Amino acid sequence: RNLQALTTDYMQELTYQDRKRIHNLKYFTWIEQQGKDLEELDAQWYDYEKYWGGIHKQTSKIDKLIREFNAKTGLL
């Protein structure tokens, strides 16, 4: 709902180097803070279609989990 109201002045078209820089910053949150393994992080970059395609196919399930969470917490 809120994302749909954004205009392009809040967005930036990223170059390859910009995207790679952001991806490399994930190392600290994924590996060091969350304890995930490097193979999963690498899959996000090097096996993009398979990794993100699998995530995108789960949108209905993810939306359902979000609605259940919001209902339990009373946030929305």
JSON list of C-alpha atoms in Angstrom, two decimals:
[
{"chain": "A", "resi": 1, "resn": "ARG", "atom": "CA", "xyz": [0.00, 0.00, 0.00]},
{"chain": "A", "resi": 2, "resn": "ASN", "atom": "CA", "xyz": [2.63, 2.56, 0.99]},
{"chain": "A", "resi": 3, "resn": "LEU", "atom": "CA", "xyz": [5.18, 1.39, -1.56]},
{"chain": "A", "resi": 4, "resn": "GLN", "atom": "CA", "xyz": [2.71, 1.95, -4.37]},
{"chain": "A", "resi": 5, "resn": "ALA", "atom": "CA", "xyz": [2.49, 5.63, -3.44]},
{"chain": "A", "resi": 6, "resn": "LEU", "atom": "CA", "xyz": [6.23, 6.22, -3.86]},
{"chain": "A", "resi": 7, "resn": "THR", "atom": "CA", "xyz": [7.38, 8.39, -6.70]},
{"chain": "A", "resi": 8, "resn": "THR", "atom": "CA", "xyz": [10.64, 8.06, -8.59]},
{"chain": "A", "resi": 9, "resn": "ASP", "atom": "CA", "xyz": [12.34, 10.80, -6.56]},
{"chain": "A", "resi": 10, "resn": "TYR", "atom": "CA", "xyz": [12.62, 8.19, -3.78]},
{"chain": "A", "resi": 11, "resn": "MET", "atom": "CA", "xyz": [14.24, 5.64, -6.07]},
{"chain": "A", "resi": 12, "resn": "GLN", "atom": "CA", "xyz": [17.63, 5.18, -7.67]},
{"chain": "A", "resi": 13, "resn": "GLU", "atom": "CA", "xyz": [18.52, 3.14, -10.72]},
{"chain": "A", "resi": 14, "resn": "LEU", "atom": "CA", "xyz": [21.54, 1.10, -9.67]},
{"chain": "A", "resi": 15, "resn": "THR", "atom": "CA", "xyz": [24.53, 0.29, -11.82]},
{"chain": "A", "resi": 16, "resn": "TYR", "atom": "CA", "xyz": [26.19, -3.11, -11.67]},
{"chain": "A", "resi": 17, "resn": "GLN", "atom": "CA", "xyz": [28.78, -1.73, -9.23]},
{"chain": "A", "resi": 18, "resn": "ASP", "atom": "CA", "xyz": [26.03, -0.21, -7.03]},
{"chain": "A", "resi": 19, "resn": "ARG", "atom": "CA", "xyz": [24.19, -3.55, -6.88]},
{"chain": "A", "resi": 20, "resn": "LYS", "atom": "CA", "xyz": [27.42, -5.43, -6.13]},
{"chain": "A", "resi": 21, "resn": "ARG", "atom": "CA", "xyz": [28.30, -2.96, -3.34]},
{"chain": "A", "resi": 22, "resn": "ILE", "atom": "CA", "xyz": [24.88, -3.44, -1.71]},
{"chain": "A", "resi": 23, "resn": "HIS", "atom": "CA", "xyz": [25.18, -7.21, -2.07]},
{"chain": "A", "resi": 24, "resn": "ASN", "atom": "CA", "xyz": [28.60, -7.16, -0.40]},
{"chain": "A", "resi": 25, "resn": "LEU", "atom": "CA", "xyz": [27.19, -5.17, 2.53]},
{"chain": "A", "resi": 26, "resn": "LYS", "atom": "CA", "xyz": [24.79, -8.06, 3.18]},
{"chain": "A", "resi": 27, "resn": "TYR", "atom": "CA", "xyz": [27.77, -10.14, 4.27]},
{"chain": "A", "resi": 28, "resn": "PHE", "atom": "CA", "xyz": [27.77, -8.44, 7.66]},
{"chain": "A", "resi": 29, "resn": "THR", "atom": "CA", "xyz": [24.06, -8.88, 8.31]},
{"chain": "A", "resi": 30, "resn": "TRP", "atom": "CA", "xyz": [23.66, -12.35, 6.79]},
{"chain": "A", "resi": 31, "resn": "ILE", "atom": "CA", "xyz": [26.89, -14.05, 7.78]},
{"chain": "A", "resi": 32, "resn": "GLU", "atom": "CA", "xyz": [28.19, -12.26, 10.85]},
{"chain": "A", "resi": 33, "resn": "GLN", "atom": "CA", "xyz": [24.94, -11.21, 12.55]},
{"chain": "A", "resi": 34, "resn": "GLN", "atom": "CA", "xyz": [22.45, -13.88, 11.47]},
{"chain": "A", "resi": 35, "resn": "GLY", "atom": "CA", "xyz": [24.86, -16.79, 11.14]},
{"chain": "A", "resi": 36, "resn": "LYS", "atom": "CA", "xyz": [23.72, -17.78, 7.64]},
{"chain": "A", "resi": 37, "resn": "ASP", "atom": "CA", "xyz": [26.19, -19.54, 5.39]},
{"chain": "A", "resi": 38, "resn": "LEU", "atom": "CA", "xyz": [28.15, -18.03, 2.57]},
{"chain": "A", "resi": 39, "resn": "GLU", "atom": "CA", "xyz": [26.68, -20.45, 0.02]},
{"chain": "A", "resi": 40, "resn": "GLU", "atom": "CA", "xyz": [23.22, -18.92, 0.45]},
{"chain": "A", "resi": 41, "resn": "LEU", "atom": "CA", "xyz": [24.58, -15.41, 0.09]},
{"chain": "A", "resi": 42, "resn": "ASP", "atom": "CA", "xyz": [26.52, -16.41, -3.02]},
{"chain": "A", "resi": 43, "resn": "ALA", "atom": "CA", "xyz": [23.39, -18.03, -4.47]},
{"chain": "A", "resi": 44, "resn": "GLN", "atom": "CA", "xyz": [21.60, -14.70, -4.24]},
{"chain": "A", "resi": 45, "resn": "TRP", "atom": "CA", "xyz": [24.17, -13.18, -6.59]},
{"chain": "A", "resi": 46, "resn": "TYR", "atom": "CA", "xyz": [25.47, -16.00, -8.77]},
{"chain": "A", "resi": 47, "resn": "ASP", "atom": "CA", "xyz": [22.32, -18.13, -9.05]},
{"chain": "A", "resi": 48, "resn": "TYR", "atom": "CA", "xyz": [19.91, -15.20, -9.14]},
{"chain": "A", "resi": 49, "resn": "GLU", "atom": "CA", "xyz": [17.10, -16.77, -11.16]},
{"chain": "A", "resi": 50, "resn": "LYS", "atom": "CA", "xyz": [16.93, -19.96, -9.12]},
{"chain": "A", "resi": 51, "resn": "TYR", "atom": "CA", "xyz": [17.33, -18.31, -5.71]},
{"chain": "A", "resi": 52, "resn": "TRP", "atom": "CA", "xyz": [15.01, -15.32, -6.14]},
{"chain": "A", "resi": 53, "resn": "GLY", "atom": "CA", "xyz": [12.67, -17.20, -8.47]},
{"chain": "A", "resi": 54, "resn": "GLY", "atom": "CA", "xyz": [12.05, -19.65, -5.62]},
{"chain": "A", "resi": 55, "resn": "ILE", "atom": "CA", "xyz": [11.37, -16.79, -3.21]},
{"chain": "A", "resi": 56, "resn": "HIS", "atom": "CA", "xyz": [8.99, -15.08, -5.66]},
{"chain": "A", "resi": 57, "resn": "LYS", "atom": "CA", "xyz": [7.00, -18.29, -6.06]},
{"chain": "A", "resi": 58, "resn": "GLN", "atom": "CA", "xyz": [6.28, -18.21, -2.31]},
{"chain": "A", "resi": 59, "resn": "THR", "atom": "CA", "xyz": [4.61, -14.79, -2.24]},
{"chain": "A", "resi": 60, "resn": "SER", "atom": "CA", "xyz": [1.16, -16.14, -1.36]},
{"chain": "A", "resi": 61, "resn": "LYS", "atom": "CA", "xyz": [2.59, -18.16, 1.52]},
{"chain": "A", "resi": 62, "resn": "ILE", "atom": "CA", "xyz": [4.69, -15.22, 2.74]},
{"chain": "A", "resi": 63, "resn": "ASP", "atom": "CA", "xyz": [1.68, -12.87, 2.56]},
{"chain": "A", "resi": 64, "resn": "LYS", "atom": "CA", "xyz": [-0.38, -15.36, 4.57]},
{"chain": "A", "resi": 65, "resn": "LEU", "atom": "CA", "xyz": [2.33, -15.56, 7.25]},
{"chain": "A", "resi": 66, "resn": "ILE", "atom": "CA", "xyz": [2.51, -11.77, 7.43]},
{"chain": "A", "resi": 67, "resn": "ARG", "atom": "CA", "xyz": [-1.28, -11.50, 7.84]},
{"chain": "A", "resi": 68, "resn": "GLU", "atom": "CA", "xyz": [-1.20, -14.15, 10.59]},
{"chain": "A", "resi": 69, "resn": "PHE", "atom": "CA", "xyz": [1.64, -12.34, 12.37]},
{"chain": "A", "resi": 70, "resn": "ASN", "atom": "CA", "xyz": [-0.16, -9.00, 12.16]},
{"chain": "A", "resi": 71, "resn": "ALA", "atom": "CA", "xyz": [-3.36, -10.57, 13.49]},
{"chain": "A", "resi": 72, "resn": "LYS", "atom": "CA", "xyz": [-1.51, -12.11, 16.46]},
{"chain": "A", "resi": 73, "resn": "THR", "atom": "CA", "xyz": [0.29, -8.89, 17.35]},
{"chain": "A", "resi": 74, "resn": "GLY", "atom": "CA", "xyz": [-2.65, -6.59, 16.73]},
{"chain": "A", "resi": 75, "resn": "LEU", "atom": "CA", "xyz": [-0.45, -4.21, 14.75]},
{"chain": "A", "resi": 76, "resn": "LEU", "atom": "CA", "xyz": [-2.89, -3.85, 11.88]}
]
